[in-house]
XYZ file of C-alpha atoms in Angstrom:
412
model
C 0.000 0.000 0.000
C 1.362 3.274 -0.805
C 2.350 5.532 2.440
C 0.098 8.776 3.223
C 3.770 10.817 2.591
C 4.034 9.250 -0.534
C 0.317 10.501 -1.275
C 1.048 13.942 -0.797
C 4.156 14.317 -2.670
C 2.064 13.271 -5.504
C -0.904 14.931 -5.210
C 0.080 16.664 -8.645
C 0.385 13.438 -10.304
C -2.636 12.237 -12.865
C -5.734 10.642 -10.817
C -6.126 6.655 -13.262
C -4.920 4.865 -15.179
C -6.301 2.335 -17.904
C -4.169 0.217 -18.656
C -4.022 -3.531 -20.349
C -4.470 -5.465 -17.234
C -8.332 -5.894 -16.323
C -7.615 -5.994 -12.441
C -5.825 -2.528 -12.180
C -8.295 -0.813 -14.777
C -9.880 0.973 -11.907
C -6.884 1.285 -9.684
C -5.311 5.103 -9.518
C -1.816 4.646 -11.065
C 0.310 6.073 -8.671
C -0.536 2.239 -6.576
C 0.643 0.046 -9.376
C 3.523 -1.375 -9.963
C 4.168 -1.544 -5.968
C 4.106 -4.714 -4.792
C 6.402 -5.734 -1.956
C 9.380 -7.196 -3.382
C 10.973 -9.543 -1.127
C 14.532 -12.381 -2.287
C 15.837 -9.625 -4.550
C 19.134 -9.407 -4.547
C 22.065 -7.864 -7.079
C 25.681 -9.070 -8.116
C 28.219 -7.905 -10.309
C 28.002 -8.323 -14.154
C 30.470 -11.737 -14.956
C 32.351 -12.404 -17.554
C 30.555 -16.190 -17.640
C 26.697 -14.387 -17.149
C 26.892 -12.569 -20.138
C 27.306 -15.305 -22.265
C 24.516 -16.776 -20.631
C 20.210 -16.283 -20.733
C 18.492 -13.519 -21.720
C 20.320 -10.858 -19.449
C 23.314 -12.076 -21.280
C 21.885 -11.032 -24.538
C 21.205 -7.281 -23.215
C 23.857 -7.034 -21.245
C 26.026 -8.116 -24.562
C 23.923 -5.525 -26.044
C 24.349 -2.425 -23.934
C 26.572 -3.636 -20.966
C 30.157 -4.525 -20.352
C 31.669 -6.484 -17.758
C 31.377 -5.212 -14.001
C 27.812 -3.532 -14.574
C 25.504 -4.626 -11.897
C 23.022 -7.240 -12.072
C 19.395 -7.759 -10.576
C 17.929 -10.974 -10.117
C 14.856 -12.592 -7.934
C 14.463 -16.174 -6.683
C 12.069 -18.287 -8.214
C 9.366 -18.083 -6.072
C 9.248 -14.275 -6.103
C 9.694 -14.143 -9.590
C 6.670 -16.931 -9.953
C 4.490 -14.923 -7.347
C 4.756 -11.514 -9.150
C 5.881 -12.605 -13.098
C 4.973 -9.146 -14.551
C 5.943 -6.542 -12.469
C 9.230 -5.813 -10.299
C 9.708 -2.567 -7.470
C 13.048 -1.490 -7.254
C 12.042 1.637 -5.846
C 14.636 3.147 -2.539
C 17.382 0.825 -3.886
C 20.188 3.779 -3.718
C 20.445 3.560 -7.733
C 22.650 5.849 -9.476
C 21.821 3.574 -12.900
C 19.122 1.176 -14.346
C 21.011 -2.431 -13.763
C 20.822 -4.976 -15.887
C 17.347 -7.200 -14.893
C 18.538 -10.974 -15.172
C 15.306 -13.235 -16.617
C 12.749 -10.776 -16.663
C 11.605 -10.246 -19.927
C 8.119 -10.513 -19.355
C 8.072 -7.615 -17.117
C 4.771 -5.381 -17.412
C 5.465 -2.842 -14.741
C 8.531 -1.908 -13.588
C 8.929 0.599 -10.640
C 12.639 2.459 -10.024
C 11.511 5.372 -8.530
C 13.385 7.282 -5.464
C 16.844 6.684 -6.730
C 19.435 8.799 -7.810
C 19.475 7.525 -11.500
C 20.857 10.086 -14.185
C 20.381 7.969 -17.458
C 17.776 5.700 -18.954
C 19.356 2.468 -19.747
C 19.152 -1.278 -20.061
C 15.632 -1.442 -21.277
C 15.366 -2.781 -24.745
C 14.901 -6.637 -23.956
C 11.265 -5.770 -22.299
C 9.030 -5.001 -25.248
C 6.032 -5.855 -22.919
C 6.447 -2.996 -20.943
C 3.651 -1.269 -20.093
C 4.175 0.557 -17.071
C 7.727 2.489 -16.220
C 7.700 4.564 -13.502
C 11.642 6.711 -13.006
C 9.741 9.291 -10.658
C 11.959 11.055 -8.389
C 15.425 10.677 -9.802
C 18.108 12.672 -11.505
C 17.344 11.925 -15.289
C 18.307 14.896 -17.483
C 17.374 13.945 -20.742
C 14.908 11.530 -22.385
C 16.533 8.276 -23.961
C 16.821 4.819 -24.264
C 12.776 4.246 -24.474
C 12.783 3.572 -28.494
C 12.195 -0.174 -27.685
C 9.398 0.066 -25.602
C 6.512 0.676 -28.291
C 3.743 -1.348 -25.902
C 4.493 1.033 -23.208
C 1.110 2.979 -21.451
C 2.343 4.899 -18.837
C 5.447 6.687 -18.626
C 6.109 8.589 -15.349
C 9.398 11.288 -15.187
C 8.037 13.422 -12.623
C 10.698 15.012 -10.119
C 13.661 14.884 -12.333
C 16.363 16.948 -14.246
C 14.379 17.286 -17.645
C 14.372 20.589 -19.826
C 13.467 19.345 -22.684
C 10.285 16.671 -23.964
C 11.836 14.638 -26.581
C 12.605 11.236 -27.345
C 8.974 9.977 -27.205
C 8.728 9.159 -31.125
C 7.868 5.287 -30.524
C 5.543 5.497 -27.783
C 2.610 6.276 -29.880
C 0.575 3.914 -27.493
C 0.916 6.203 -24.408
C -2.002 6.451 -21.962
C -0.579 8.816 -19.079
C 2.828 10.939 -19.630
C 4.006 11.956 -16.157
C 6.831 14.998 -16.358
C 5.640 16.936 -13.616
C 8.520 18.813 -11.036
C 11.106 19.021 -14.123
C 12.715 22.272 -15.796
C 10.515 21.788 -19.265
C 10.271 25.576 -20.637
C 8.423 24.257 -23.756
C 5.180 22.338 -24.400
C 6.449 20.285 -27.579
C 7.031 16.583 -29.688
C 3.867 15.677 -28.054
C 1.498 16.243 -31.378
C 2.107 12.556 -32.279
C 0.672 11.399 -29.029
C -3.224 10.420 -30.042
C -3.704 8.152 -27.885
C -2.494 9.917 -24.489
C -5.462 10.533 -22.047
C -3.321 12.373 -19.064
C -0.329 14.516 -19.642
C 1.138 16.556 -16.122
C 3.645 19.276 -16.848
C 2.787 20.923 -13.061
C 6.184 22.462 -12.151
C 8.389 23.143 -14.589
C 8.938 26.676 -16.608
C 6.194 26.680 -18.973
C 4.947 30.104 -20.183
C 2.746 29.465 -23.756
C 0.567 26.499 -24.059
C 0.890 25.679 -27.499
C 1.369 22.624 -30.174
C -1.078 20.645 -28.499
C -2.778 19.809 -32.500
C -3.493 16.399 -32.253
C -3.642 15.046 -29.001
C -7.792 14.028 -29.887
C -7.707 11.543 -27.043
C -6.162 14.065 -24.042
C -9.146 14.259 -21.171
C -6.646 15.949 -18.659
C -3.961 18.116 -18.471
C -2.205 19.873 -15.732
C 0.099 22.731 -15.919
C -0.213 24.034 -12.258
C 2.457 26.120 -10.828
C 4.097 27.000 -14.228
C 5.349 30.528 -15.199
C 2.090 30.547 -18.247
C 0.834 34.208 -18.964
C -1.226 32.956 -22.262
C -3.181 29.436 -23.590
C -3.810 28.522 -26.870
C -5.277 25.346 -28.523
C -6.966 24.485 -26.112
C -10.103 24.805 -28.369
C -8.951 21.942 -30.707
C -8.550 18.869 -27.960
C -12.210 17.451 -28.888
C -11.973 14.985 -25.517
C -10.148 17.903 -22.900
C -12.470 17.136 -19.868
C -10.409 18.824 -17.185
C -7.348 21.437 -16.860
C -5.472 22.658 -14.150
C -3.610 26.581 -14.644
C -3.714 26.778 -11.097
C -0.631 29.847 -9.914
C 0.314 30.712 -13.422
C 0.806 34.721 -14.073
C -2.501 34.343 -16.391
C -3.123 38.381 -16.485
C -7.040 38.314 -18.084
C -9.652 36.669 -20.205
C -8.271 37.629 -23.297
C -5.120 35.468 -22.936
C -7.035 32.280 -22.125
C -10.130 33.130 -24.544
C -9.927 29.317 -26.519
C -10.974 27.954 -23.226
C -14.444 29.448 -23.956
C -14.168 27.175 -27.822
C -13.633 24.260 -26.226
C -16.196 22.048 -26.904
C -15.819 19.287 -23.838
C -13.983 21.408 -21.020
C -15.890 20.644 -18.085
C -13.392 21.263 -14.869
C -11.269 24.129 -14.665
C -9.088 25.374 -12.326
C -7.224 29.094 -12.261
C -6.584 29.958 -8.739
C -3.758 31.652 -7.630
C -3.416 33.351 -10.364
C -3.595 37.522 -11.448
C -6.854 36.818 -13.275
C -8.369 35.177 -10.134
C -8.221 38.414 -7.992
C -10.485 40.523 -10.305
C -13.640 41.074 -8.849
C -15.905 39.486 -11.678
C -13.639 36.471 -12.503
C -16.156 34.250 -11.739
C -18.864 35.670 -13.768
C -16.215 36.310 -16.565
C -14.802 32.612 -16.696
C -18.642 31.223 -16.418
C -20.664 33.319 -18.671
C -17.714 32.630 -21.355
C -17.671 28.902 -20.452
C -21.719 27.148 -21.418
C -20.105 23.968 -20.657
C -17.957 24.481 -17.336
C -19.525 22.391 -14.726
C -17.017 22.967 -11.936
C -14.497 25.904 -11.673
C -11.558 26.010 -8.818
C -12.970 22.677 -7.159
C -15.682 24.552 -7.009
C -19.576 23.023 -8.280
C -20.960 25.679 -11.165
C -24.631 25.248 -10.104
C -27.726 25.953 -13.263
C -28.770 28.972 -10.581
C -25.732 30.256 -10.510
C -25.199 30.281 -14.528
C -28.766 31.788 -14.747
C -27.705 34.802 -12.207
C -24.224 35.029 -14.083
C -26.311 35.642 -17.727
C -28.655 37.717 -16.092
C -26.193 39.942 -14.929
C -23.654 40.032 -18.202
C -27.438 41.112 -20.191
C -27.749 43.985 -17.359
C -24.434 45.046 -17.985
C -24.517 44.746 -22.071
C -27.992 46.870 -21.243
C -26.413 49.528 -19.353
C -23.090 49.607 -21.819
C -25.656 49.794 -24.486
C -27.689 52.442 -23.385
C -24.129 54.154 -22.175
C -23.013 54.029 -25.912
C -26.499 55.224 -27.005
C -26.145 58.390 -25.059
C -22.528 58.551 -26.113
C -23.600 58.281 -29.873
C -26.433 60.929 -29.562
C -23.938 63.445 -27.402
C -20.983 62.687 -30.515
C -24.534 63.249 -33.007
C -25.092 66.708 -30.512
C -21.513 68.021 -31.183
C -21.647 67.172 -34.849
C -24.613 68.834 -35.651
C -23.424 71.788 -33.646
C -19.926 71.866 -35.215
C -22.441 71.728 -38.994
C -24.304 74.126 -37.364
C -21.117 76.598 -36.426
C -21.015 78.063 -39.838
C -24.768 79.006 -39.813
C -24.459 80.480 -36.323
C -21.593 82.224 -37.559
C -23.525 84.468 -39.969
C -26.372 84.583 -37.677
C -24.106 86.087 -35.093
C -22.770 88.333 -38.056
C -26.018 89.669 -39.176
C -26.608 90.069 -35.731
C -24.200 91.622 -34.766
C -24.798 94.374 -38.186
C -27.781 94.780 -37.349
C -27.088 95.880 -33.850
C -24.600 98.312 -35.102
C -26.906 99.900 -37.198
C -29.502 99.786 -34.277
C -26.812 101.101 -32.110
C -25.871 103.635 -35.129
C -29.474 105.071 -35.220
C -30.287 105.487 -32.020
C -26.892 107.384 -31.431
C -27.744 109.636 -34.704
C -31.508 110.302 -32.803
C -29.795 111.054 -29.762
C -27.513 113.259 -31.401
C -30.500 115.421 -33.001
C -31.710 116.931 -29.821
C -28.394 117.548 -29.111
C -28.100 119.695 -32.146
C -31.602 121.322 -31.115
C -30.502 122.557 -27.881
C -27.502 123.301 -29.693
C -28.793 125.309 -32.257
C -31.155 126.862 -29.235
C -28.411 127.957 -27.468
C -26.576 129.094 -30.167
C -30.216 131.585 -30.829
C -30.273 132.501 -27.309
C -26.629 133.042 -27.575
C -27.282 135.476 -30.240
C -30.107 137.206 -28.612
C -28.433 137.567 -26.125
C -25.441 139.138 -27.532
C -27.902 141.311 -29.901
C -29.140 142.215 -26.459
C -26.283 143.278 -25.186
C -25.031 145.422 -28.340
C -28.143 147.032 -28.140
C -28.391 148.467 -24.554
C -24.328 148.959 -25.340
C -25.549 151.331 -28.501
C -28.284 153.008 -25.805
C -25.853 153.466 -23.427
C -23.427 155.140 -25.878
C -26.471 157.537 -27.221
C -26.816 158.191 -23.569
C -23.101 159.089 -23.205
C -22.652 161.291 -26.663
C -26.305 163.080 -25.259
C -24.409 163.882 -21.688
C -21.098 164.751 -23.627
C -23.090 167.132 -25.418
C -25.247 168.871 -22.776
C -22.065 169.222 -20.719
C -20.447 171.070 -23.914
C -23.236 173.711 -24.571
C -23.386 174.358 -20.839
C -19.889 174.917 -20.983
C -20.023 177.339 -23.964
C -23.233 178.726 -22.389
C -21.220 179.991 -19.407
C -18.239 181.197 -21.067
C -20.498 183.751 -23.129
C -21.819 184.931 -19.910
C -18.562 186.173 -18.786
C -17.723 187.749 -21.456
């Protein structure tokens, strides 16, 4: 039975497995492969044992002398024929496996193994699981064309290649690597679960092909944008849990995909805005369940209510918008017109202004003219009683003479 510890550490892992042995087709894959191995034991590669058996001929193959060799007892080997754990062993290498070419599920995970080796002579392998090593690259798996589940997770790997053969893969486990690109995987059309979870993935993309994927899990990558998502036919369920996903637009093919059911997008940017929910359902019609969490028929109903409200309101918004840009037009048509409105007004209040400054001015010129009369009178006036007052004077100036005369005859 597998330990709760080892549970956790693999909660990232896929969740079944399928494979071609009816009793484990309902078994989640993570359990097989691990029965207790007891009477296995390992020697050094002999000059005489690789002359010898069927570990002679790979050994002879890809060994030398002094490579190590594992072998069971009979009665271990009769009890489990098809599957062997080798898992904790303290492996820095895949050893050479003495008689067990009929081998179905071999387990050699928690080692410290860098390189895939020694693997050709079991072409009935259908479960390999190298989880939790030091592998760095990819290799040595050309043989194994019957192989269904593959699992890498916790290793060294940058780069997802050296898969050509294994067109018959069910589950592809590279979880926990350093993969910075989704690729070579097109040719895969029979894979069901692929887990890239922790490694440096920031574009989904070249995922044409893959018709039979139903899950795929790319939590706790570095991905800012999703594409072809909308062309798996069979995607059931995807995981973009803590990615740097920024908005709606950079994930839009989720809302083509026509089998997307289960979603999850938590932890990241786009999961902090206030109407993600809404947002992810309304462009979703066939999301049932959406960060673990149940998308209930009331809730959808409420979500398109509200997204009609709000095209309503933008609606009416841009309707108001329209007839205020229709407003300014017609007043910036209408500028010319006012224009020479406010120029004939403005003539026309000159001339107003003119006349009723030329009426004012006529009175003016009355009184003017009136006191120019009066003026004129009044200086007549004064030259008269000037020309009376003179008479007055030459009438005095003459009495005063003939008195004066008078007198001066009187003396004599």
């Amino acid at each position: 039975m597998i330990s709760p510890a080892d549970f956790v550490a693999r909660q990232d892992r896929s969740r079944s497995f399928t494979g071609d042995l009816q009793q484990q087709q309902q078994q989640p894959y993570y359990q097989q492969g691990r029965a207790p191995i007891r009477g296995v034991s390992s020697r050094p590669l002999s000059n005489q044992t690789a002359r010898n058996g069927a570990a002679a001929a790979a050994a002879s193959a890809e060994g030398s002398a002094g490579e190590r060799v594992i072998y069971r007892s009979p009665e271990e080997r009769a009890a489990n024929p098809d599957r062997l754990s080798l898992d904790r062993r303290g492996l820095t290498s895949c050893p050479l496996l003495e008689g067990e070419e009929n081998l179905r599920l071999l387990n050699y995970q928690h080692n410290s193994i860098q390189r895939i080796q020694h693997l050709a002579a079991f072409r009935k392998l259908i479960f390999l699981d190298l989880y939790d090593n030091q592998i760095d690259e990819i290799s040595g798996l050309d043989s194994l064309r019957s192989l269904r589940v593959l699992m890498l997770g916790k290793n060294r790997i940058s780069q997802i290649r050296g898969l050509e053969s294994l067109t018959k893969l069910d589950v592809l486990d590279l979880h926990g690597n350093d993969i910075v690109e989704l690729e070579n995987v097109n040719h895969l059309s029979e894979l069901r679960v692929l887990n890239l979870a922790s490694n440096c993935i920031q574009v989904v993309r070249n995922l044409l092909g893959m018709a039979a994927l139903t899950e795929l899990n790319l939590r706790r990558n570095q991905i800012h944008t999703v594409h072809d998502v909308d062309s798996l036919p069979s995607l059931q369920r995807l995981f973009l849990s803590f990615n740097g996903i920024q908005s709606w637009a950079n994930v839009a093919c989720l809302g083509e995909s026509p089998s997307l059911a289960e979603l999850t997008m938590d932890g990241t940017p786009l999961s902090k805005q206030a109407n993600y929910r809404n947002q992810v359902i309304s462009g979703m019609p066939l999301l049932r369940q959406l960060d673990l969490r149940r998308v209930s028929e009331e809730e959808r109903r409420l979500v398109a209510a509200l997204v009609r409200k709000e095209a309503s309101a933008s609606s009416a918004g841009g309707n108001s918008g329209l007839a205020s840009r229709q407003r300014s037009s017609n007043t910036f048509s209408r500028r010319p017109v006012l224009r020479a409105q406010q120029q004939s007004l403005s003539q026309s209040q000159s001339t107003q202004l003119l006349s009723a400054s030329a009426a004012s001015s006529r009175p003016s010129s009355a009184a003017s003219t009136g006191r120019q009369t009066g003026a004129s009178s009044s200086a007549a006036n004064v030259d008269q009683a000037d020309d009376v007052t003179t008479q007055k004077q030459q009438q005095q100036q003459q009495q005063q003479a003939q008195a004066a005369s008078g007198s001066s005859s009187g003396k004599a």
